Short mmCIF file of C-alpha atoms in Angstrom, two decimals:
data_model
loop_
_atom_site.label_atom_id
_atom_site.label_comp_id
_atom_site.label_asym_id
_atom_site.label_seq_id
_atom_site.Cartn_x
_atom_site.Cartn_y
_atom_site.Cartn_z
CA MET A 280 123.35 109.61 96.71
CA SER A 281 122.63 105.88 96.83
CA GLN A 282 119.32 104.68 95.45
CA ASP A 283 117.05 101.86 96.60
CA MET A 284 117.01 99.03 94.09
CA VAL A 285 113.94 98.47 91.95
CA SER A 286 113.29 94.97 90.64
CA ILE A 287 111.42 95.06 87.34
CA VAL A 288 109.64 91.73 86.89
CA LEU A 289 108.44 90.55 83.50
CA SER A 290 106.56 87.37 82.62
CA LEU A 291 107.00 86.28 78.99
CA TYR A 292 104.71 84.05 76.96
CA ASN A 293 105.57 83.65 73.27
CA PRO A 294 106.04 87.42 72.86
CA ASN A 295 106.02 89.49 69.69
CA LEU A 296 109.77 90.09 69.48
CA LYS A 297 109.41 93.57 68.00
CA TYR A 298 107.15 94.67 70.87
CA LEU A 299 109.37 92.94 73.44
CA GLN A 300 112.44 94.73 72.15
CA LEU A 301 110.70 98.11 72.37
CA GLN A 302 109.57 97.31 75.93
CA LEU A 303 113.03 96.24 77.07
CA GLN A 304 114.70 99.20 75.38
CA SER A 305 112.34 101.54 77.23
CA ILE A 306 113.38 99.92 80.52
CA ASP A 307 117.04 100.16 79.56
CA ALA A 308 116.53 103.90 78.95
CA GLN A 309 115.10 104.66 82.40
CA ASP A 310 116.67 107.64 84.17
CA TYR A 311 116.79 105.68 87.45
CA GLY A 312 120.14 104.06 88.08
CA CYS A 313 119.63 101.19 90.52
CA MET A 314 117.53 98.51 88.84
CA GLU A 315 117.47 94.86 87.91
CA ILE A 316 115.21 93.05 85.44
CA VAL A 317 113.95 89.56 86.22
CA LEU A 318 112.39 87.77 83.24
CA TRP A 319 110.39 84.57 83.67
CA ASP A 320 109.72 82.76 80.39
CA ASP A 321 106.42 80.96 81.00
CA TYR A 322 106.33 79.35 77.55
CA PRO A 323 107.82 75.81 77.71
CA GLN A 324 108.36 75.72 73.94
CA SER A 325 110.16 79.06 73.89
CA THR A 326 113.13 79.44 71.55
CA LEU A 327 114.32 82.63 73.26
CA THR A 328 117.78 82.50 74.79
CA GLU A 329 119.66 84.61 77.29
CA SER A 330 121.76 85.80 74.37
CA ASP A 331 118.63 87.07 72.62
CA ILE A 332 117.64 89.05 75.71
CA ALA A 333 121.18 90.45 76.05
CA GLN A 334 120.81 92.02 72.60
CA MET A 335 117.72 93.90 73.83
CA ILE A 336 119.05 94.94 77.25
CA THR A 337 122.48 96.54 77.22
CA ARG A 338 122.62 98.56 80.46
CA VAL A 339 120.46 97.11 83.21
CA PRO A 340 121.52 93.81 84.88
CA PHE A 341 119.03 91.03 84.19
CA ARG A 342 118.20 87.44 85.01
CA TYR A 343 116.44 85.27 82.44
CA ILE A 344 114.73 82.14 83.81
CA ARG A 345 113.09 79.42 81.72
CA CYS A 346 110.08 77.55 83.11
CA ASP A 347 109.76 73.79 83.30
CA LYS A 348 106.00 74.06 82.93
CA ASN A 349 103.55 76.87 82.25
CA LEU A 350 102.36 78.56 85.45
CA GLY A 351 99.89 81.02 83.94
CA TYR A 352 100.42 84.75 84.26
CA VAL A 353 99.13 85.14 87.84
CA LYS A 354 101.37 82.44 89.30
CA ALA A 355 104.24 83.53 87.07
CA PHE A 356 104.10 87.00 88.64
CA GLU A 357 103.82 85.39 92.07
CA LYS A 358 107.03 83.47 91.35
CA LEU A 359 108.70 86.66 90.13
CA THR A 360 107.69 88.44 93.33
CA THR A 361 109.63 85.85 95.33
CA LEU A 362 112.69 86.35 93.09
CA ALA A 363 112.86 90.15 93.33
CA ARG A 364 115.87 91.52 95.22
CA GLY A 365 114.94 95.19 95.26
CA LYS A 366 113.27 97.27 97.94
CA TYR A 367 110.65 98.10 95.33
CA ILE A 368 109.10 95.92 92.65
CA ALA A 369 107.72 97.09 89.31
CA TYR A 370 105.44 94.78 87.34
CA CYS A 371 105.88 94.75 83.58
CA ASP A 372 104.08 93.35 80.53
CA GLN A 373 105.83 92.20 77.36
CA ASP A 374 104.44 94.60 74.77
CA ASP A 375 104.17 98.13 76.21
CA ILE A 376 106.53 101.11 76.39
CA TRP A 377 107.67 102.90 79.54
CA HIS A 378 108.44 106.60 79.61
CA PRO A 379 112.05 107.34 80.71
CA ASN A 380 110.99 108.78 84.09
CA LYS A 381 108.55 106.04 85.08
CA ILE A 382 110.64 104.39 87.79
CA SER A 383 112.21 107.58 89.18
CA THR A 384 108.82 109.28 89.41
CA CYS A 385 107.14 106.32 91.09
CA VAL A 386 109.93 105.87 93.63
CA ARG A 387 109.90 109.58 94.45
CA ILE A 388 106.13 109.55 95.01
CA MET A 389 106.28 106.43 97.19
CA GLN A 390 109.00 107.91 99.36
CA LYS A 391 107.37 111.32 99.63
CA GLU A 392 103.92 109.92 100.42
CA HIS A 393 105.11 106.93 102.47
CA ALA A 394 102.95 104.84 100.15
CA LEU A 395 103.02 101.07 99.77
CA LEU A 396 102.00 101.20 96.12
CA VAL A 397 101.83 103.74 93.32
CA THR A 398 100.07 103.54 89.98
CA SER A 399 99.88 106.13 87.22
CA ASP A 400 97.93 107.55 84.36
CA ARG A 401 98.76 106.06 80.96
CA ARG A 402 98.55 106.66 77.27
CA GLU A 403 97.09 104.06 74.95
CA ILE A 404 98.77 103.22 71.65
CA ASP A 405 97.89 100.96 68.74
CA GLN A 406 99.94 98.12 67.28
CA ASP A 407 102.06 100.60 65.33
CA GLY A 408 102.74 102.91 68.28
CA ASN A 409 100.26 105.60 67.28
CA VAL A 410 98.70 107.37 70.27
CA LEU A 411 94.99 106.55 70.59
CA VAL A 412 94.40 108.15 74.00
CA SER A 413 96.81 110.70 75.47
CA SER A 414 95.48 110.35 79.03
CA ILE A 415 93.21 107.53 80.12
CA LYS A 416 92.33 109.48 83.28
CA LYS A 417 91.09 112.48 81.28
CA GLU A 418 89.39 110.36 78.64
CA ARG A 419 87.45 107.96 80.85
CA PRO A 420 85.44 108.89 83.96
CA ASP A 421 85.66 105.39 85.48
CA ILE A 422 86.44 105.46 89.19
CA VAL A 423 89.32 102.98 88.70
CA TYR A 424 91.21 105.74 86.84
CA ASN A 425 89.93 108.77 88.72
CA TRP A 426 91.18 108.63 92.28
CA GLU A 427 93.91 110.53 94.09
CA THR A 428 96.79 109.74 96.42
CA GLY A 429 95.52 108.94 99.90
CA ASP A 430 91.95 108.18 98.82
CA HIS A 431 90.29 105.28 100.60
CA ILE A 432 89.75 102.72 97.84
CA THR A 433 89.66 99.33 99.57
CA ASP A 434 85.89 98.81 99.40
CA LYS A 435 85.93 99.69 95.68
CA ALA A 436 89.23 97.98 94.76
CA ALA A 437 87.60 94.63 95.57
CA PHE A 438 85.51 95.04 92.42
CA GLY A 439 87.74 96.95 90.00
CA CYS A 440 91.39 97.04 88.98
CA PHE A 441 92.69 100.28 90.51
CA ALA A 442 96.32 99.71 89.43
CA LEU A 443 96.87 98.16 86.02
CA GLY A 444 99.84 95.81 86.18
CA MET A 445 102.20 97.65 83.85
CA THR A 446 101.70 100.90 85.80
CA LEU A 447 102.21 99.33 89.22
CA VAL A 448 105.24 99.88 91.47
CA MET A 449 105.16 98.85 95.12
CA ASP A 450 107.10 97.97 98.21
CA THR A 451 108.44 94.45 97.68
CA GLU A 452 107.80 93.22 101.20
CA THR A 453 104.20 94.40 100.95
CA ALA A 454 103.83 92.49 97.67
CA ARG A 455 105.19 89.34 99.31
CA LYS A 456 102.65 89.63 102.10
CA ALA A 457 99.96 89.22 99.42
CA ILE A 458 101.34 85.79 98.43
CA PRO A 459 99.83 83.41 97.47
CA PHE A 460 98.10 85.31 94.66
CA PRO A 461 94.63 83.83 94.10
CA GLU A 462 94.17 82.55 90.56
CA CYS A 463 90.57 83.79 90.44
CA THR A 464 91.73 87.34 89.72
CA GLY A 465 94.60 89.30 88.17
CA HIS A 466 97.75 89.84 90.21
CA ASP A 467 97.42 93.61 89.75
CA LYS A 468 93.87 93.81 91.10
CA TRP A 469 94.84 91.64 94.05
CA LEU A 470 97.97 93.65 94.86
CA ALA A 471 96.15 96.99 94.75
CA LEU A 472 93.41 95.64 97.02
CA CYS A 473 95.87 94.19 99.54
CA ALA A 474 98.11 97.27 99.55
CA SER A 475 95.13 99.54 100.15
CA ALA A 476 94.12 97.38 103.11
CA MET A 477 97.63 97.52 104.58
CA GLY A 478 98.39 101.21 104.15
CA LYS A 479 98.51 104.22 101.87
CA VAL A 480 98.35 103.93 98.07
CA ALA A 481 99.22 106.66 95.59
CA PHE A 482 98.21 107.80 92.11
CA CYS A 483 100.50 109.72 89.74
CA ASN A 484 98.47 111.94 87.40
CA GLU A 485 101.26 111.99 84.80
CA PRO A 486 101.06 109.30 82.07
CA LEU A 487 104.19 107.21 82.59
CA VAL A 488 103.53 104.30 80.23
CA ASP A 489 102.18 103.58 76.76
CA TYR A 490 99.69 100.72 76.94
CA ARG A 491 99.59 98.86 73.64
CA ARG A 492 96.18 97.79 72.37
CA HIS A 493 96.64 95.23 69.60
CA GLY A 494 93.74 92.80 69.83
CA HIS A 495 95.70 90.07 71.62
CA ASN A 496 95.92 91.53 75.12
CA VAL A 497 95.47 88.98 77.91
CA THR A 498 93.25 91.27 79.98
CA GLY A 499 89.98 93.00 79.13
CA MET A 500 86.43 93.06 80.47
CA PHE A 501 85.13 90.61 77.85
CA ASN A 502 88.29 88.63 77.14
CA GLY A 503 87.24 84.96 76.95
CA VAL A 504 83.55 85.84 77.40
CA SER A 505 81.06 84.85 74.70
CA CYS A 506 77.80 84.46 76.65
CA LYS A 507 76.11 85.28 79.95
CA LYS A 508 77.20 81.95 81.46
CA ASP A 509 80.85 82.74 80.68
CA TYR A 510 80.47 86.16 82.27
CA PHE A 511 78.99 84.69 85.43
CA GLN A 512 81.64 81.98 85.79
CA ASP A 513 84.67 84.02 84.76
CA ARG A 514 83.75 87.41 86.24
CA ILE A 515 80.99 87.24 88.87
CA GLN A 516 81.92 83.90 90.44
CA CYS A 517 85.65 84.66 90.33
CA SER A 518 85.04 88.06 91.92
CA TYR A 519 83.06 86.44 94.73
CA GLU A 520 85.83 83.88 95.32
CA MET A 521 88.41 86.66 95.48
CA VAL A 522 86.34 88.56 98.05
CA GLN A 523 86.11 85.42 100.20
CA GLU A 524 89.89 85.04 99.98
CA PHE A 525 90.47 88.68 100.91
CA VAL A 526 88.16 88.56 103.92
CA SER A 527 89.87 85.40 105.19
CA ARG A 528 93.31 87.05 104.87
CA PHE A 529 92.27 90.42 106.28
CA PRO A 530 89.58 89.55 108.86
CA ASP A 531 90.00 92.88 110.67
CA CYS A 532 89.56 95.09 107.61
CA PRO A 533 86.80 97.61 108.44
CA ASP A 534 85.50 97.44 104.85
CA ASN A 535 84.68 93.73 104.95
CA ALA A 536 80.99 94.13 105.75
CA VAL A 537 80.44 96.46 102.77
CA ILE A 538 82.56 94.30 100.45
CA LEU A 539 80.74 91.11 101.43
CA ALA A 540 77.32 92.69 101.10
CA PHE A 541 78.07 93.92 97.57
CA ALA A 542 79.63 90.59 96.55
CA ARG A 543 76.60 88.65 97.79
CA ALA A 544 74.22 91.01 96.01
#
């Protein structure tokens, strides 16, 4: 039976080569047959070569593209979204590990549920690969991890990341409809919000990825925040700007009044 292609898109920025190799090997070991990997190297001084990547990926076809100038991770993933050839697109970080059934499980759920996007539970590991948390959904009661397929999340997804990037698989055309990605928020938060406004989104309760916590992760609630002023400018103000962008793009969304009221408060 023929399979729909999945484009796995990965933005690189001066990666730890050991972690990158483990990430790419875990993609190479997926039990889903029809995939491509598109790598965008967003580090102008990078010494990585296509030959280096070919030693880490031996099975899945890939494209390795060097940047002329740094785009930043949000615009790098926007660029990658335009380059994807698959029916589905899977967003990938440079230092995690995917379980062998990640892609096959996500595609099956999307097709069964007629969903535009699927995210999943995850494990958390340390820098050496030791499991810190076996299920983030069971460990943490936060609403961003504790929702189910078909739940209405749009009003809440405007203020929390309901699909962490490295867990996120979605319909490629839906992802392209969310372009341009606003730089005031993460691409994953924006994509989950837009997908939920356009149709059904799904959650897989099985952990499908190992999220590596090593002290140098780009994301995090207090990453880059050292005082109240930083928090206001980088979190509150950016959140408000994102809400304004969403409302302008989706003027008929029935959740806009609630979203705007909370943002203004």
